[in-house]
Every structure is written in C-alpha cells, then in structure tokens.
mmCIF file of C-alpha atoms and ligand atoms in Angstrom:
data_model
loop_
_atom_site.group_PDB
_atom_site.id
_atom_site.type_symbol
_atom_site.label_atom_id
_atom_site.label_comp_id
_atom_site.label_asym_id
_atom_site.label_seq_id
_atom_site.Cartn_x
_atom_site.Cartn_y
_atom_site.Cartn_z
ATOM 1 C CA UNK O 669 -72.127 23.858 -23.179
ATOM 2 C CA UNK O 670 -73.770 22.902 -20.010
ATOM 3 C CA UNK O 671 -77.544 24.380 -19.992
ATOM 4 C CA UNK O 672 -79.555 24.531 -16.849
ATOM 5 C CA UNK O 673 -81.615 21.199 -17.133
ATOM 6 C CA UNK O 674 -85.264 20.949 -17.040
ATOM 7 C CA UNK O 675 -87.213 18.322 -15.830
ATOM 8 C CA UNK O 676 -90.892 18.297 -17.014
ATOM 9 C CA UNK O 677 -94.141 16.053 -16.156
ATOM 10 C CA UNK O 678 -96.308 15.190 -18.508
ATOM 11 C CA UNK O 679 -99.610 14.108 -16.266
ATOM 12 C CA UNK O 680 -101.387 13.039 -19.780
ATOM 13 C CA UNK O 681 -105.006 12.350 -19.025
ATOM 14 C CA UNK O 682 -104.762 11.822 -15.130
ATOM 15 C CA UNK O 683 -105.743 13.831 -12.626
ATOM 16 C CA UNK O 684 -108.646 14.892 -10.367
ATOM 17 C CA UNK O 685 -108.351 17.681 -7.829
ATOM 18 C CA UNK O 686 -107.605 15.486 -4.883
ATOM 19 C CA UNK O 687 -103.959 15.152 -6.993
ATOM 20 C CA UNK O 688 -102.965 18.686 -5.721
ATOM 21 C CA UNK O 689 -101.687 16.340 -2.888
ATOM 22 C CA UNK O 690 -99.324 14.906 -5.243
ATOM 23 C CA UNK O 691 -98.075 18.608 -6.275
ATOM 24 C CA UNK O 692 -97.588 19.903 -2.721
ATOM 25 C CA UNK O 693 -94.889 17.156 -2.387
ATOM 26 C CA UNK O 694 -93.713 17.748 -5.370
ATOM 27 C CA UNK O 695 -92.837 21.242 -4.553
ATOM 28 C CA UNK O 696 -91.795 20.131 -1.325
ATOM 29 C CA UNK O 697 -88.762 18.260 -2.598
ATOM 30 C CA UNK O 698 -88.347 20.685 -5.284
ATOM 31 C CA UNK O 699 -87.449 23.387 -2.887
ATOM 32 C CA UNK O 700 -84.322 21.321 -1.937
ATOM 33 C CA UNK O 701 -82.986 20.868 -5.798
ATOM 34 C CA UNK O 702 -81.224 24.310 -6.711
ATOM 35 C CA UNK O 703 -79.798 23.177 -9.720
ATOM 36 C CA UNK O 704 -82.910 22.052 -12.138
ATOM 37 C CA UNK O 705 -85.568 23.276 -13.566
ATOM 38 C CA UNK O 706 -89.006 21.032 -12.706
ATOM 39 C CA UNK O 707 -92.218 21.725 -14.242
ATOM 40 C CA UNK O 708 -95.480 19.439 -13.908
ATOM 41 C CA UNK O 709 -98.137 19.465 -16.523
ATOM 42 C CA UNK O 710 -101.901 18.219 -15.479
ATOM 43 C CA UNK O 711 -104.922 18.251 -17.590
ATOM 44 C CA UNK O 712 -105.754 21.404 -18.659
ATOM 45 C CA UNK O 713 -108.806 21.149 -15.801
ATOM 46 C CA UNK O 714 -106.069 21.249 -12.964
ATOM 47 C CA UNK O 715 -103.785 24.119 -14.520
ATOM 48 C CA UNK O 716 -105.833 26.910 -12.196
ATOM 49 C CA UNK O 717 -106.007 25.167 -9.124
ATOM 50 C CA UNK O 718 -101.881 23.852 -9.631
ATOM 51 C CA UNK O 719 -100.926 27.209 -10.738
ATOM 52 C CA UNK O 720 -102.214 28.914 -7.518
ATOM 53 C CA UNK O 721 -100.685 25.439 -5.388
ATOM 54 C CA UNK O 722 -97.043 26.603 -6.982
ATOM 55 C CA UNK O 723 -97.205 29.873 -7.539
ATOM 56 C CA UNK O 724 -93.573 30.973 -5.855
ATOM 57 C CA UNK O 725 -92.094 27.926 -5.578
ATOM 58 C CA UNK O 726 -89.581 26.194 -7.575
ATOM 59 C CA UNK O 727 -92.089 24.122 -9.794
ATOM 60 C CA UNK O 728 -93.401 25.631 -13.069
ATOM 61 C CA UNK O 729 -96.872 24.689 -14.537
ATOM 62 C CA UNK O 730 -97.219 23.400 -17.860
ATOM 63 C CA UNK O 731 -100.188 22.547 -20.512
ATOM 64 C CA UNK O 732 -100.105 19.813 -22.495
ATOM 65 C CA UNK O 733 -102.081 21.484 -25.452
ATOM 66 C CA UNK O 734 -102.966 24.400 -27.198
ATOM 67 C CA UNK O 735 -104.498 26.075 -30.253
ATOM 68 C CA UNK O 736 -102.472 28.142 -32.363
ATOM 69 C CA UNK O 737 -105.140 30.571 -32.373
ATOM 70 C CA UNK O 738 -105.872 33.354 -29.884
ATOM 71 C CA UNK O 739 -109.967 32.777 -30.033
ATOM 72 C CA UNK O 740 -112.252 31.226 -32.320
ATOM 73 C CA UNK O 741 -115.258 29.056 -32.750
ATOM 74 C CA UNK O 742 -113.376 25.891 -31.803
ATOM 75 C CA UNK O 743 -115.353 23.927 -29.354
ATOM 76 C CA UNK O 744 -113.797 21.770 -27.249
ATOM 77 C CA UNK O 745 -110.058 23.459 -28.002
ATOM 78 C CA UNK O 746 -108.092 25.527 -25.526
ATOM 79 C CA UNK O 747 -105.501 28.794 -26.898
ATOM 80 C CA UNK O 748 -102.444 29.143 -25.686
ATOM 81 C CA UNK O 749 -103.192 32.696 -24.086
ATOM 82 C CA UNK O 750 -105.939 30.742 -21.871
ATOM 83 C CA UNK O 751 -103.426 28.372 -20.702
ATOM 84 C CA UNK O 752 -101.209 31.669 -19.904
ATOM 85 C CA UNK O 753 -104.366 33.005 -17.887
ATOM 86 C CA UNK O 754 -104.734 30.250 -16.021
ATOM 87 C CA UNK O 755 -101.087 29.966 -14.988
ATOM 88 C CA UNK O 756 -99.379 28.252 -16.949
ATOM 89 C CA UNK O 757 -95.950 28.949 -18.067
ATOM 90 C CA UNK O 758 -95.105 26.608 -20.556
ATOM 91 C CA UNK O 759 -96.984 23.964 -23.114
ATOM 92 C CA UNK O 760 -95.977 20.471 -24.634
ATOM 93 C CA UNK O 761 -96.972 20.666 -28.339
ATOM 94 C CA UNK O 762 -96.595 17.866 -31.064
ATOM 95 C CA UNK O 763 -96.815 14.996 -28.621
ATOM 96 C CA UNK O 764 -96.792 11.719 -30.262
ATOM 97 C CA UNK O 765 -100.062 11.097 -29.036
ATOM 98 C CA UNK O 766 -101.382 14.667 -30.378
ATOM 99 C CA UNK O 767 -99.653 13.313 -33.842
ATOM 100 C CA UNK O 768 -101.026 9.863 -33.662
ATOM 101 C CA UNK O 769 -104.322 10.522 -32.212
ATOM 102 C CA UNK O 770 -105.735 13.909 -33.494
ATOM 103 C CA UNK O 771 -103.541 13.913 -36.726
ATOM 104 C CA UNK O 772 -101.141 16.565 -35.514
ATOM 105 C CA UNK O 773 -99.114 17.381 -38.382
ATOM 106 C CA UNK O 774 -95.876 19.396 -38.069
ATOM 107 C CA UNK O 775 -97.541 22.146 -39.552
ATOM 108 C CA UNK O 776 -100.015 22.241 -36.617
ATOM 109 C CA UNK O 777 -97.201 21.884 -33.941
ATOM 110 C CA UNK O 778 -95.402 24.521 -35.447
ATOM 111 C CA UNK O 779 -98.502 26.525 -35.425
ATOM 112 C CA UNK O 780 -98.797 25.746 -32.118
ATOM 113 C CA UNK O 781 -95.824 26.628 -31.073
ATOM 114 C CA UNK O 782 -95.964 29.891 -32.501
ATOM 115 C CA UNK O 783 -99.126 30.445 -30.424
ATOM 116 C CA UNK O 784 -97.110 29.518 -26.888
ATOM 117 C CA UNK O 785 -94.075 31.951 -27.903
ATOM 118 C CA UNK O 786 -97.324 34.899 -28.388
ATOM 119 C CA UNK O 787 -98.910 34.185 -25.821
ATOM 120 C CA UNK O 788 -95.292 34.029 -23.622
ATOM 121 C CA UNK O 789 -95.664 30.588 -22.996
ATOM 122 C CA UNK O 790 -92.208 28.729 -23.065
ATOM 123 C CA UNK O 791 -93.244 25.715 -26.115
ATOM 124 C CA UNK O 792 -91.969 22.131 -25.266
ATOM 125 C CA UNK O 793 -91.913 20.648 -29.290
ATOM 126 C CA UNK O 794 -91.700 16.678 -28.978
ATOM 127 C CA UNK O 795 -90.843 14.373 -32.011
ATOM 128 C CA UNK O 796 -89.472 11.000 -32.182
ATOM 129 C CA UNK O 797 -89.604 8.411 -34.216
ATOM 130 C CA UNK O 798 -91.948 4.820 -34.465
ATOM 131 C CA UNK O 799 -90.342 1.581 -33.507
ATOM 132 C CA UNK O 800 -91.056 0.551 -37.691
ATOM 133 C CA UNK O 801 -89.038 3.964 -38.770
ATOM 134 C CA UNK O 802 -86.454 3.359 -36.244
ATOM 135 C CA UNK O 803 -86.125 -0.429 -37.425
ATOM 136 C CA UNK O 804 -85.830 0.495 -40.932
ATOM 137 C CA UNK O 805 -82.997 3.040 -40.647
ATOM 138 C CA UNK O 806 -85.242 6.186 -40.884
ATOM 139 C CA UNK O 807 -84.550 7.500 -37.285
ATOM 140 C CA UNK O 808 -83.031 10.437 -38.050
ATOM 141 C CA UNK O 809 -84.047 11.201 -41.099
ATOM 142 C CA UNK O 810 -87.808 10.698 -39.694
ATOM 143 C CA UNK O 811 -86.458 13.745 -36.775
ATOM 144 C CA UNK O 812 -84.982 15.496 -39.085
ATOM 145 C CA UNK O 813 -88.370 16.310 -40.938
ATOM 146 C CA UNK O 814 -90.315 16.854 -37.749
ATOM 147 C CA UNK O 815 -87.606 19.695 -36.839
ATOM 148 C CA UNK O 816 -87.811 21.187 -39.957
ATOM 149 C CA UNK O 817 -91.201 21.235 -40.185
ATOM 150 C CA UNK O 818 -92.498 22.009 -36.143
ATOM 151 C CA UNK O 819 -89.566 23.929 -35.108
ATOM 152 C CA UNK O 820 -91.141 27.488 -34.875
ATOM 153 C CA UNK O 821 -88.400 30.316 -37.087
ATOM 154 C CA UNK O 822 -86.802 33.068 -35.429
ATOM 155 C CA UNK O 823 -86.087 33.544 -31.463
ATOM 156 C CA UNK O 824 -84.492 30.253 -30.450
ATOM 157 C CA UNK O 825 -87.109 30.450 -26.985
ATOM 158 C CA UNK O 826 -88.416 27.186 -27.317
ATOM 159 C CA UNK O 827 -87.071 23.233 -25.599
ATOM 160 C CA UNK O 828 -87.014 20.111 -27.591
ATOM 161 C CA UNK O 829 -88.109 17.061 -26.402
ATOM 162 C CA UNK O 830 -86.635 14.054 -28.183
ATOM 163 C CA UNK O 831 -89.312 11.186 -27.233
ATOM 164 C CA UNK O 832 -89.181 7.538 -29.511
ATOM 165 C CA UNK O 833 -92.569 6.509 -29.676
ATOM 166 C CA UNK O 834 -91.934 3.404 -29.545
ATOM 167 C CA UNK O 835 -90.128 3.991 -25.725
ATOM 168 C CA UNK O 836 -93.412 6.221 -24.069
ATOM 169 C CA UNK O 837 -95.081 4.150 -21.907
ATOM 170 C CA UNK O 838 -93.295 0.662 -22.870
ATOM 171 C CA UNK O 839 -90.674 0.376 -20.350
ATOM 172 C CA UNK O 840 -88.011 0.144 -22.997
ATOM 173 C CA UNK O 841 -85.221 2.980 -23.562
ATOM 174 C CA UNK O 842 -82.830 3.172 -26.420
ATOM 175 C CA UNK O 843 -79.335 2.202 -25.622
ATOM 176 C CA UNK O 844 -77.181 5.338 -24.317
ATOM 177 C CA UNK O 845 -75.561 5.352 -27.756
ATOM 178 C CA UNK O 846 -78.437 5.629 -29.783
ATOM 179 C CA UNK O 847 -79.789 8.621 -27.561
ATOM 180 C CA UNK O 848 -76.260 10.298 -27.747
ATOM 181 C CA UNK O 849 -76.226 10.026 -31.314
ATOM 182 C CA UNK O 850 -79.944 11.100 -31.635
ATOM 183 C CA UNK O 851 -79.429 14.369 -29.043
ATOM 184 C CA UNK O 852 -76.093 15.021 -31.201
ATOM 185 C CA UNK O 853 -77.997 15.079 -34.506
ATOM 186 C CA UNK O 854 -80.893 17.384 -33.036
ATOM 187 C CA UNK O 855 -78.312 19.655 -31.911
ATOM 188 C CA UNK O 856 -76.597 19.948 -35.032
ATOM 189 C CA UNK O 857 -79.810 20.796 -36.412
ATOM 190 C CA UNK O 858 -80.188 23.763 -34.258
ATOM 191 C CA UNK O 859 -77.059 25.324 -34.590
ATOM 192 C CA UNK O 860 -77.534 25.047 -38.342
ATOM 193 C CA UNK O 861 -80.880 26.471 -38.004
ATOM 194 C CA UNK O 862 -80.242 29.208 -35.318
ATOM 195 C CA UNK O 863 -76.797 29.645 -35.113
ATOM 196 C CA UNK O 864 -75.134 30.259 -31.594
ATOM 197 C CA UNK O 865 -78.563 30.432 -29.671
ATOM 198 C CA UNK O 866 -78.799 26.492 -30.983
ATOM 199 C CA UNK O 867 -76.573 25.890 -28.702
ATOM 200 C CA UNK O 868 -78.718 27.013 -25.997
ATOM 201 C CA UNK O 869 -81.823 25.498 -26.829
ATOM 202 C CA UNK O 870 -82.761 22.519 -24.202
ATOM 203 C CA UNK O 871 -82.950 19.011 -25.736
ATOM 204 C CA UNK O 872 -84.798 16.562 -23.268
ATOM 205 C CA UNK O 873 -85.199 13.205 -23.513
ATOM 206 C CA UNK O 874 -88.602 11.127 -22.921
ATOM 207 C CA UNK O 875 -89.488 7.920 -23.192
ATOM 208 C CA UNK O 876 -89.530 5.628 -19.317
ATOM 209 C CA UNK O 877 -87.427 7.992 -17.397
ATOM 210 C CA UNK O 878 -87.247 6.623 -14.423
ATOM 211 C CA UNK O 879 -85.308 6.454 -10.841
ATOM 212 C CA UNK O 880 -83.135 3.287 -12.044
ATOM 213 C CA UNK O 881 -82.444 4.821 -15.247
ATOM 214 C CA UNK O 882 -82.439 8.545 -15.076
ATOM 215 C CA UNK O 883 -78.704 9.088 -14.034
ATOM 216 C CA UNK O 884 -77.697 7.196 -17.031
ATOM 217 C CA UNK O 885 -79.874 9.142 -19.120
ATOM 218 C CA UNK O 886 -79.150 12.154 -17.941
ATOM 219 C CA UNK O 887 -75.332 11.879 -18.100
ATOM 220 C CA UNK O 888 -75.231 11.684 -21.785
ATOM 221 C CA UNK O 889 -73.939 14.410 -24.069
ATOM 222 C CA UNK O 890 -76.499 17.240 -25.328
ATOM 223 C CA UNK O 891 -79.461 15.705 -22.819
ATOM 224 C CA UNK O 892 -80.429 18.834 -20.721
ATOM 225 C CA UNK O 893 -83.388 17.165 -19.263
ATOM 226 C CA UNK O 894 -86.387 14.772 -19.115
ATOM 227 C CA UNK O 895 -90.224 14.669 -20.392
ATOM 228 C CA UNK O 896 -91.513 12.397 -18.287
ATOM 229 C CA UNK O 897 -94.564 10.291 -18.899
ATOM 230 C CA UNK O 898 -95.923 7.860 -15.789
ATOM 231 C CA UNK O 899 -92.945 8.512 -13.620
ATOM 232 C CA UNK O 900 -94.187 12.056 -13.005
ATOM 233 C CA UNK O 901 -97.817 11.187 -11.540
ATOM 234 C CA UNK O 902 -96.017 10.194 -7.806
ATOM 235 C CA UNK O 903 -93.499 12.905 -6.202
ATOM 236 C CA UNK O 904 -91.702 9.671 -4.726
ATOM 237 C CA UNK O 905 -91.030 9.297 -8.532
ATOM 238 C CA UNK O 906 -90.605 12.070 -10.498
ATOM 239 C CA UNK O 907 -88.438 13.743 -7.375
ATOM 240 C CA UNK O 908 -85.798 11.035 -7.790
ATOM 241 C CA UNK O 909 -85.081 12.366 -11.592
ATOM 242 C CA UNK O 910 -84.965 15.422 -10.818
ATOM 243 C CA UNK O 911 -82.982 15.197 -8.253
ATOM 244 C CA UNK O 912 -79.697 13.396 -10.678
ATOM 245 C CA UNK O 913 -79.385 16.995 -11.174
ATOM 246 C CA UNK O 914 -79.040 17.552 -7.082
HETATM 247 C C1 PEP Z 1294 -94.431 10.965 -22.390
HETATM 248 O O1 PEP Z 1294 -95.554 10.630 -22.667
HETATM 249 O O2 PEP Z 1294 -94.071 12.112 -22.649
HETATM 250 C C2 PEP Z 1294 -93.556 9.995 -21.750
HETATM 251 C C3 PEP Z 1294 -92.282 10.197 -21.833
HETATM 252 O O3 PEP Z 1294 -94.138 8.923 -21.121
HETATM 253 P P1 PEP Z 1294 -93.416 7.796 -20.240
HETATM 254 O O4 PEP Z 1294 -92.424 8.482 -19.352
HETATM 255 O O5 PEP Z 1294 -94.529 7.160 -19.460
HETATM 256 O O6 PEP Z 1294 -92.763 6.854 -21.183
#
C-alpha cells in the first residue's frame, strides 16, 4: 500500500528566533512539493513563534517532547495539550536520546503517546536499536519490545519512526537490506497488532537522511518517510529529501 509520506525535522536542541529565517524557506519550497507531508520540529521555545510563521502553509509543526499528563507539579516539563496550544500538531516521543538521556522507558513513551492522541496531537514513537544489540543479533527482537511496549492500544493514529541509534548523528546508514527487512518486520507487527489500519500506519526511517542518500532510502519497501536529525536545520537540506517525493 502506498501511504502519503511524511517527512519530519527533528531541530533537537538548536534554535534561536533568528531561525524563523530557516522556516520561511522551508515553507517556501514546501509549497512546490504536493505529494509529501513535511513537518519541522524546534525546541519547544520556537513552537509559538513557528506555528504562527506556518500556519496555512504546507509545513506542519511538531514538538519534540511531552508529558503524558495534562497538568501537574512538574517543573521544568511541558504536556502535550500545551504543545497543542501553542501550535503544534504533532510530537516525537521515545527518542533515543529521551531513552538514553532521561531514562525514557517504553512505559513512559507509551504514556506519552497516549497524552499526544488526547490532546489531538498526531504522536511520532521512535525506537531503534544500539550498534552492541544490532551486532549481537538482537535487532529485531530489541524493536520488537519497544513496539510492544510504546506503541499506544487502540486507534492506529499514530507514525513510527524506525531510527538505529547507532546511525543518528554518525553519518553511517544501514545497508538498504537491513532497513527493508527492519521496516518489513515493524509492519508485520502492526498488522498483527491493529489489523487492516496497520497497514496504514506511517513507518519512517531516521538515522543521516540526507540529499545523497535519501532517494535510496526512500525507495525501499514499507519506508513512508524520514525523521531527520541535522539535515533538517538548513532548508537547502532538508528540502532536497523531501522533495524524492516531488
Ligand atoms: C534524529 O535525531 O532523529 C536523527 C535522525 O538525526 P540525524 O538525521 O542527524 O542522524
């Protein structure tokens, strides 16, 4: 089944208002590309101001974060509904760094994404595997656990981001084989889990998408998309990706 790609930023901690440049020519080019879906996700101190910057154009706004509660004493922590009242549409949860850095377990991420499907926020649920699991035969049984466990039940509303950890940020993909067989496992998850509407659920792939190798990518069975890390801070970038999808 061919699902309507989506191609998502993840700005990670970088950002300052004086980026919004960045975002108008983002949307610029994103006016031309009819056929994909492209969302960019700044720090949650630039969702406001890039909400209002792309409000009616093609590009979506996205957190990076949220709380699976609706309010609390829980300083420092943003809920999902505040993300949706500042604009956002959509939020990345269980990012490897979330996972490695705050102890994110797939409990929380499937808390979390609980909270974005209340609050009407369209949840982006990463997992991937470590270089070690990966080299030790544990890839997909390492996935496999993190979809059982952060996958939200019910309504099948939600986009998976398939991200090896050990390919964020390192300049290093997995061979197109390993990321067919990877997206083919994830989806056979799904439609074991949710039946027909697995079928529809977006799979993306992250890990150094970028120009040179984002056709490639892109062209392989079950990938409906990208999470893109560094590649997404410069339109002249993230544009290019997108635009595989013409
Ligand atoms: C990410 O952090 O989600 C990511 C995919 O990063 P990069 O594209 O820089 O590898």
């Amino acid at each position: 089944m061919t699902l309507r790609p989506l191609v998502a930023g993840n700005w990670k901690m970088h950002g300052l208002k004086a980026s919004a440049g960045e975002l108008q020519k983002i949307i610029a080019g994103a006016q031309k590309l009819a056929n994909v879906d492209v969302m960019v996700c700044p720090p949650a101190t630039l969702l406001a101001d890039f909400a209002a910057v792309a409000r009616g154009s093609r590009v979506a706004i996205g957190g990076q974060n949220c709380h699976s509660l609706p309010a609390g004493a829980f300083t420092g922590d943003i809920a999902a509904e505040m993300l949706k009242d500042s604009g956002a549409q959509a939020v990345i949860v269980g990012h490897s760094e979330r996972r490695h850095y705050h102890g994110e377990t797939d409990e929380a991420v499937r808390a979390k994404a609980l909270a974005a499907r209340r609050a009407g926020l369209l949840a982006i649920v990463c997992v991937g595997e470590t270089r070690a699991e990966r080299d030790a035969g544990d890839a997909r049984a390492v996935v496999g656990a993190q979809l059982s466990g952060s996958l939200p039940e019910g309504a099948a509303d939600f986009v998976v981001a398939y991200e090896p950890v050990w390919a964020i940020g390192s300049g290093v993909t997995p061979t197109a084989q390993d990321v067919a067989d990877m997206h083919g496992f994830i989806r056979e998850r799904l439609r074991s889990r949710y039946g027909e509407a697995g079928e529809r659920i977006r799979i993306l792939y992250g890990g150094s998408v970028k120009p040179a190798n984002a056709k490639e990518l892109m062209a392989i069975d079950n990938v409906d998309g990208a999470l893109v890390g560094g590649a997404s801070l410069k339109a002249d970038e993230f544009l290019p990706i997108a635009a595989v999808y013409g």
